[in-house]
mmCIF file of C-alpha atoms in Angstrom:
data_model
loop_
_atom_site.group_PDB
_atom_site.id
_atom_site.type_symbol
_atom_site.label_atom_id
_atom_site.label_comp_id
_atom_site.label_asym_id
_atom_site.label_seq_id
_atom_site.Cartn_x
_atom_site.Cartn_y
_atom_site.Cartn_z
ATOM 1 C CA MET A 1212 0.000 0.000 0.000
ATOM 2 C CA ALA A 1213 1.345 3.423 -0.908
ATOM 3 C CA ILE A 1214 1.162 5.510 2.273
ATOM 4 C CA TYR A 1215 3.683 8.313 2.501
ATOM 5 C CA ALA A 1216 4.806 10.959 4.943
ATOM 6 C CA LEU A 1217 5.803 14.272 3.402
ATOM 7 C CA GLY A 1218 8.290 15.928 5.716
ATOM 8 C CA ASP A 1219 6.517 16.110 9.070
ATOM 9 C CA ARG A 1220 3.058 15.586 7.518
ATOM 10 C CA GLU A 1221 1.982 12.002 8.170
ATOM 11 C CA PRO A 1222 -1.300 10.221 7.504
ATOM 12 C CA LYS A 1223 -3.427 9.314 10.527
ATOM 13 C CA ILE A 1224 -5.349 6.194 9.569
ATOM 14 C CA HIS A 1225 -7.721 4.667 12.100
ATOM 15 C CA ASN A 1226 -6.988 0.972 12.749
ATOM 16 C CA ASP A 1227 -10.458 0.066 11.446
ATOM 17 C CA ALA A 1228 -10.071 2.052 8.207
ATOM 18 C CA TYR A 1229 -9.010 0.345 4.971
ATOM 19 C CA VAL A 1230 -6.652 1.571 2.261
ATOM 20 C CA HIS A 1231 -6.462 -0.708 -0.785
ATOM 21 C CA PRO A 1232 -2.888 -1.672 -1.758
ATOM 22 C CA ASP A 1233 -3.243 0.213 -5.066
ATOM 23 C CA ALA A 1234 -4.432 3.489 -3.507
ATOM 24 C CA THR A 1235 -2.093 6.356 -2.586
ATOM 25 C CA VAL A 1236 -2.264 8.394 0.628
ATOM 26 C CA ILE A 1237 0.260 11.216 1.091
ATOM 27 C CA GLY A 1238 0.846 13.694 3.898
ATOM 28 C CA ASP A 1239 -1.749 15.074 6.312
ATOM 29 C CA VAL A 1240 -4.648 12.739 5.580
ATOM 30 C CA ARG A 1241 -6.969 11.649 8.390
ATOM 31 C CA LEU A 1242 -9.148 8.558 7.897
ATOM 32 C CA GLY A 1243 -11.903 7.774 10.399
ATOM 33 C CA ALA A 1244 -13.032 4.337 11.571
ATOM 34 C CA PHE A 1245 -14.349 2.103 8.786
ATOM 35 C CA ALA A 1246 -13.488 4.680 6.119
ATOM 36 C CA SER A 1247 -12.256 3.018 2.944
ATOM 37 C CA VAL A 1248 -10.023 4.123 0.071
ATOM 38 C CA TRP A 1249 -10.194 1.968 -3.067
ATOM 39 C CA PRO A 1250 -7.859 1.211 -6.043
ATOM 40 C CA GLN A 1251 -6.170 4.115 -7.818
ATOM 41 C CA ALA A 1252 -7.652 6.702 -5.461
ATOM 42 C CA VAL A 1253 -5.172 9.426 -4.497
ATOM 43 C CA LEU A 1254 -5.485 11.504 -1.329
ATOM 44 C CA ARG A 1255 -2.725 14.113 -1.259
ATOM 45 C CA GLY A 1256 -2.495 16.230 1.882
ATOM 46 C CA ASP A 1257 0.611 18.188 1.032
ATOM 47 C CA TYR A 1258 -0.286 21.863 1.623
ATOM 48 C CA GLY A 1259 -3.242 21.535 3.974
ATOM 49 C CA TYR A 1260 -5.135 18.538 5.294
ATOM 50 C CA ILE A 1261 -7.709 16.014 4.160
ATOM 51 C CA GLU A 1262 -10.214 14.521 6.567
ATOM 52 C CA ILE A 1263 -12.419 11.548 5.678
ATOM 53 C CA GLY A 1264 -15.176 10.711 8.158
ATOM 54 C CA GLU A 1265 -16.161 7.370 9.601
ATOM 55 C CA ARG A 1266 -17.833 4.857 7.261
ATOM 56 C CA THR A 1267 -17.110 6.956 4.160
ATOM 57 C CA SER A 1268 -15.927 5.207 0.997
ATOM 58 C CA VAL A 1269 -13.597 6.908 -1.476
ATOM 59 C CA GLN A 1270 -13.965 4.834 -4.600
ATOM 60 C CA ASP A 1271 -11.694 3.867 -7.473
ATOM 61 C CA GLY A 1272 -9.829 6.595 -9.335
ATOM 62 C CA THR A 1273 -10.929 9.457 -7.100
ATOM 63 C CA VAL A 1274 -8.524 12.326 -6.402
ATOM 64 C CA ILE A 1275 -8.850 14.393 -3.234
ATOM 65 C CA HIS A 1276 -6.508 17.328 -2.724
ATOM 66 C CA CYS A 1277 -6.350 20.420 -0.531
ATOM 67 C CA THR A 1278 -4.620 23.764 -0.405
ATOM 68 C CA GLU A 1279 -3.058 25.704 2.429
ATOM 69 C CA PHE A 1280 -6.247 27.818 2.469
ATOM 70 C CA THR A 1281 -8.917 25.175 1.857
ATOM 71 C CA PRO A 1282 -8.746 21.731 3.449
ATOM 72 C CA ALA A 1283 -10.732 18.887 1.940
ATOM 73 C CA ILE A 1284 -13.228 17.623 4.506
ATOM 74 C CA VAL A 1285 -15.650 14.764 3.887
ATOM 75 C CA GLY A 1286 -18.156 13.878 6.598
ATOM 76 C CA HIS A 1287 -19.193 10.478 7.885
ATOM 77 C CA ASP A 1288 -21.402 7.990 5.998
ATOM 78 C CA CYS A 1289 -20.627 9.455 2.558
ATOM 79 C CA VAL A 1290 -20.232 7.705 -0.761
ATOM 80 C CA ILE A 1291 -17.578 9.327 -2.955
ATOM 81 C CA GLY A 1292 -18.052 7.666 -6.346
ATOM 82 C CA HIS A 1293 -15.581 6.527 -8.961
ATOM 83 C CA ASN A 1294 -13.323 9.115 -10.620
ATOM 84 C CA VAL A 1295 -14.468 12.037 -8.471
ATOM 85 C CA HIS A 1296 -12.240 15.084 -7.956
ATOM 86 C CA ILE A 1297 -12.591 16.993 -4.695
ATOM 87 C CA GLU A 1298 -10.295 19.992 -4.413
ATOM 88 C CA GLY A 1299 -10.322 21.858 -1.099
ATOM 89 C CA ALA A 1300 -14.072 21.495 -0.519
ATOM 90 C CA THR A 1301 -16.305 20.537 2.395
ATOM 91 C CA ILE A 1302 -18.730 17.633 2.024
ATOM 92 C CA GLY A 1303 -21.271 17.152 4.829
ATOM 93 C CA ALA A 1304 -22.300 13.865 6.424
ATOM 94 C CA GLY A 1305 -24.406 11.403 4.458
ATOM 95 C CA CYS A 1306 -23.675 12.834 1.002
ATOM 96 C CA LEU A 1307 -23.360 11.107 -2.348
ATOM 97 C CA ILE A 1308 -20.803 12.597 -4.722
ATOM 98 C CA ALA A 1309 -21.527 10.526 -7.820
ATOM 99 C CA SER A 1310 -19.067 9.188 -10.365
ATOM 100 C CA GLY A 1311 -17.101 11.677 -12.418
ATOM 101 C CA SER A 1312 -18.117 14.704 -10.353
ATOM 102 C CA VAL A 1313 -15.871 17.654 -9.562
ATOM 103 C CA VAL A 1314 -16.227 19.727 -6.379
ATOM 104 C CA LEU A 1315 -13.844 22.679 -6.339
ATOM 105 C CA ASN A 1316 -12.112 24.924 -3.809
ATOM 106 C CA GLY A 1317 -14.260 26.504 -1.157
ATOM 107 C CA ALA A 1318 -17.406 24.651 -2.231
ATOM 108 C CA VAL A 1319 -19.763 23.301 0.415
ATOM 109 C CA VAL A 1320 -22.071 20.337 -0.097
ATOM 110 C CA GLU A 1321 -24.339 20.196 2.943
ATOM 111 C CA GLN A 1322 -25.548 17.110 4.820
ATOM 112 C CA GLY A 1323 -27.438 14.483 2.834
ATOM 113 C CA ALA A 1324 -27.026 16.213 -0.539
ATOM 114 C CA ILE A 1325 -26.179 14.658 -3.907
ATOM 115 C CA VAL A 1326 -23.884 15.844 -6.662
ATOM 116 C CA GLY A 1327 -25.101 13.875 -9.685
ATOM 117 C CA ALA A 1328 -22.751 11.955 -11.966
ATOM 118 C CA GLY A 1329 -20.469 14.264 -13.920
ATOM 119 C CA GLY A 1330 -21.676 17.355 -12.059
ATOM 120 C CA VAL A 1331 -19.329 20.261 -11.444
ATOM 121 C CA ILE A 1332 -19.622 22.386 -8.312
ATOM 122 C CA SER A 1333 -17.574 25.489 -9.054
ATOM 123 C CA PHE A 1334 -15.320 27.513 -6.754
ATOM 124 C CA ASN A 1335 -17.181 28.516 -3.581
ATOM 125 C CA GLY A 1336 -20.275 26.695 -4.849
ATOM 126 C CA HIS A 1337 -23.027 25.551 -2.509
ATOM 127 C CA VAL A 1338 -25.419 22.595 -2.456
ATOM 128 C CA PRO A 1339 -28.008 22.911 0.339
ATOM 129 C CA ALA A 1340 -28.793 19.996 2.658
ATOM 130 C CA ARG A 1341 -30.762 17.113 1.092
ATOM 131 C CA ARG A 1342 -30.822 18.695 -2.352
ATOM 132 C CA MET A 1343 -29.533 17.366 -5.661
ATOM 133 C CA ALA A 1344 -27.164 19.267 -7.957
ATOM 134 C CA LEU A 1345 -26.881 18.181 -11.594
ATOM 135 C CA GLY A 1346 -24.956 19.309 -14.662
ATOM 136 C CA VAL A 1347 -22.060 21.497 -15.721
ATOM 137 C CA PRO A 1348 -22.093 23.869 -13.996
ATOM 138 C CA ALA A 1349 -24.283 22.044 -11.508
ATOM 139 C CA LYS A 1350 -27.702 23.476 -10.746
ATOM 140 C CA ILE A 1351 -30.105 22.492 -7.978
ATOM 141 C CA ARG A 1352 -32.922 20.209 -9.153
ATOM 142 C CA GLU A 1353 -36.004 22.099 -8.050
ATOM 143 C CA GLY A 1354 -38.737 20.281 -6.173
ATOM 144 C CA TYR A 1355 -36.572 17.314 -5.168
ATOM 145 C CA GLU A 1356 -35.472 16.498 -1.645
ATOM 146 C CA VAL A 1357 -33.148 13.577 -0.968
ATOM 147 C CA PRO A 1358 -34.712 11.067 1.449
ATOM 148 C CA ASP A 1359 -32.851 10.504 4.707
ATOM 149 C CA GLY A 1360 -30.402 7.592 4.475
ATOM 150 C CA ALA A 1361 -30.985 7.180 0.730
ATOM 151 C CA TRP A 1362 -27.720 5.279 0.208
ATOM 152 C CA GLN A 1363 -27.222 3.789 3.650
ATOM 153 C CA GLY A 1364 -27.181 0.355 1.998
ATOM 154 C CA ILE A 1365 -24.183 1.388 -0.118
ATOM 155 C CA VAL A 1366 -22.394 2.774 2.940
ATOM 156 C CA ASP A 1367 -23.028 -0.507 4.781
ATOM 157 C CA LYS A 1368 -21.823 -2.569 1.805
ATOM 158 C CA TYR A 1369 -18.503 -0.725 1.650
ATOM 159 C CA VAL A 1370 -18.001 -1.200 5.391
ATOM 160 C CA GLU A 1371 -18.619 -4.940 4.847
ATOM 161 C CA ASN A 1372 -16.132 -4.891 1.951
ATOM 162 C CA ILE A 1373 -13.364 -3.806 4.332
ATOM 163 C CA GLU A 1374 -13.341 -7.185 6.086
ATOM 164 C CA ILE A 1375 -13.782 -9.103 2.827
ATOM 165 C CA TYR A 1376 -10.817 -7.326 1.241
ATOM 166 C CA ARG A 1377 -8.664 -7.624 4.357
ATOM 167 C CA THR A 1378 -9.161 -11.383 4.525
ATOM 168 C CA GLU A 1379 -9.698 -12.486 0.919
ATOM 169 C CA LEU A 1380 -7.783 -10.152 -1.417
ATOM 170 C CA ARG A 1381 -4.687 -11.795 -2.841
ATOM 171 C CA ARG A 1382 -2.494 -10.783 -5.718
ATOM 172 C CA LEU A 1383 -2.004 -13.384 -8.439
ATOM 173 C CA ASP A 1384 0.832 -12.002 -10.558
#
């Protein structure tokens, strides 16, 4: 597994968190209990810090970065989809950031919100709690409110995957 210190900046990974052997974690990155980081994801806490909450999955190919002015903070019970880019943004608890989305510096996605697949939340953008943002640039879908716990099953599945991958993953080459 590629986990690196950068000078005095070292990752703090909870013992119950999981980092796949093909993921990369660099510098000041903080992973909560049962958080998971999957293949080809890169979390680079070189200028500021990255914080991933408990039970949050950071899926394949995702890049999370921060700046000295804007940390990247992801709350608990989130699903960060495949090939997402989060750059110095704040994601509240229970959010879904769907595959291919981009959430840029200073943006805030409040608790229980969704950024739909391929959506782009621009600099200092805002997605209110339990709302859905779609498109490029992303706009709020009027008249729709995300149900509480809408993807709790996905969160639970990724927590279950931690034990499966710890005990059953084996390289064949």
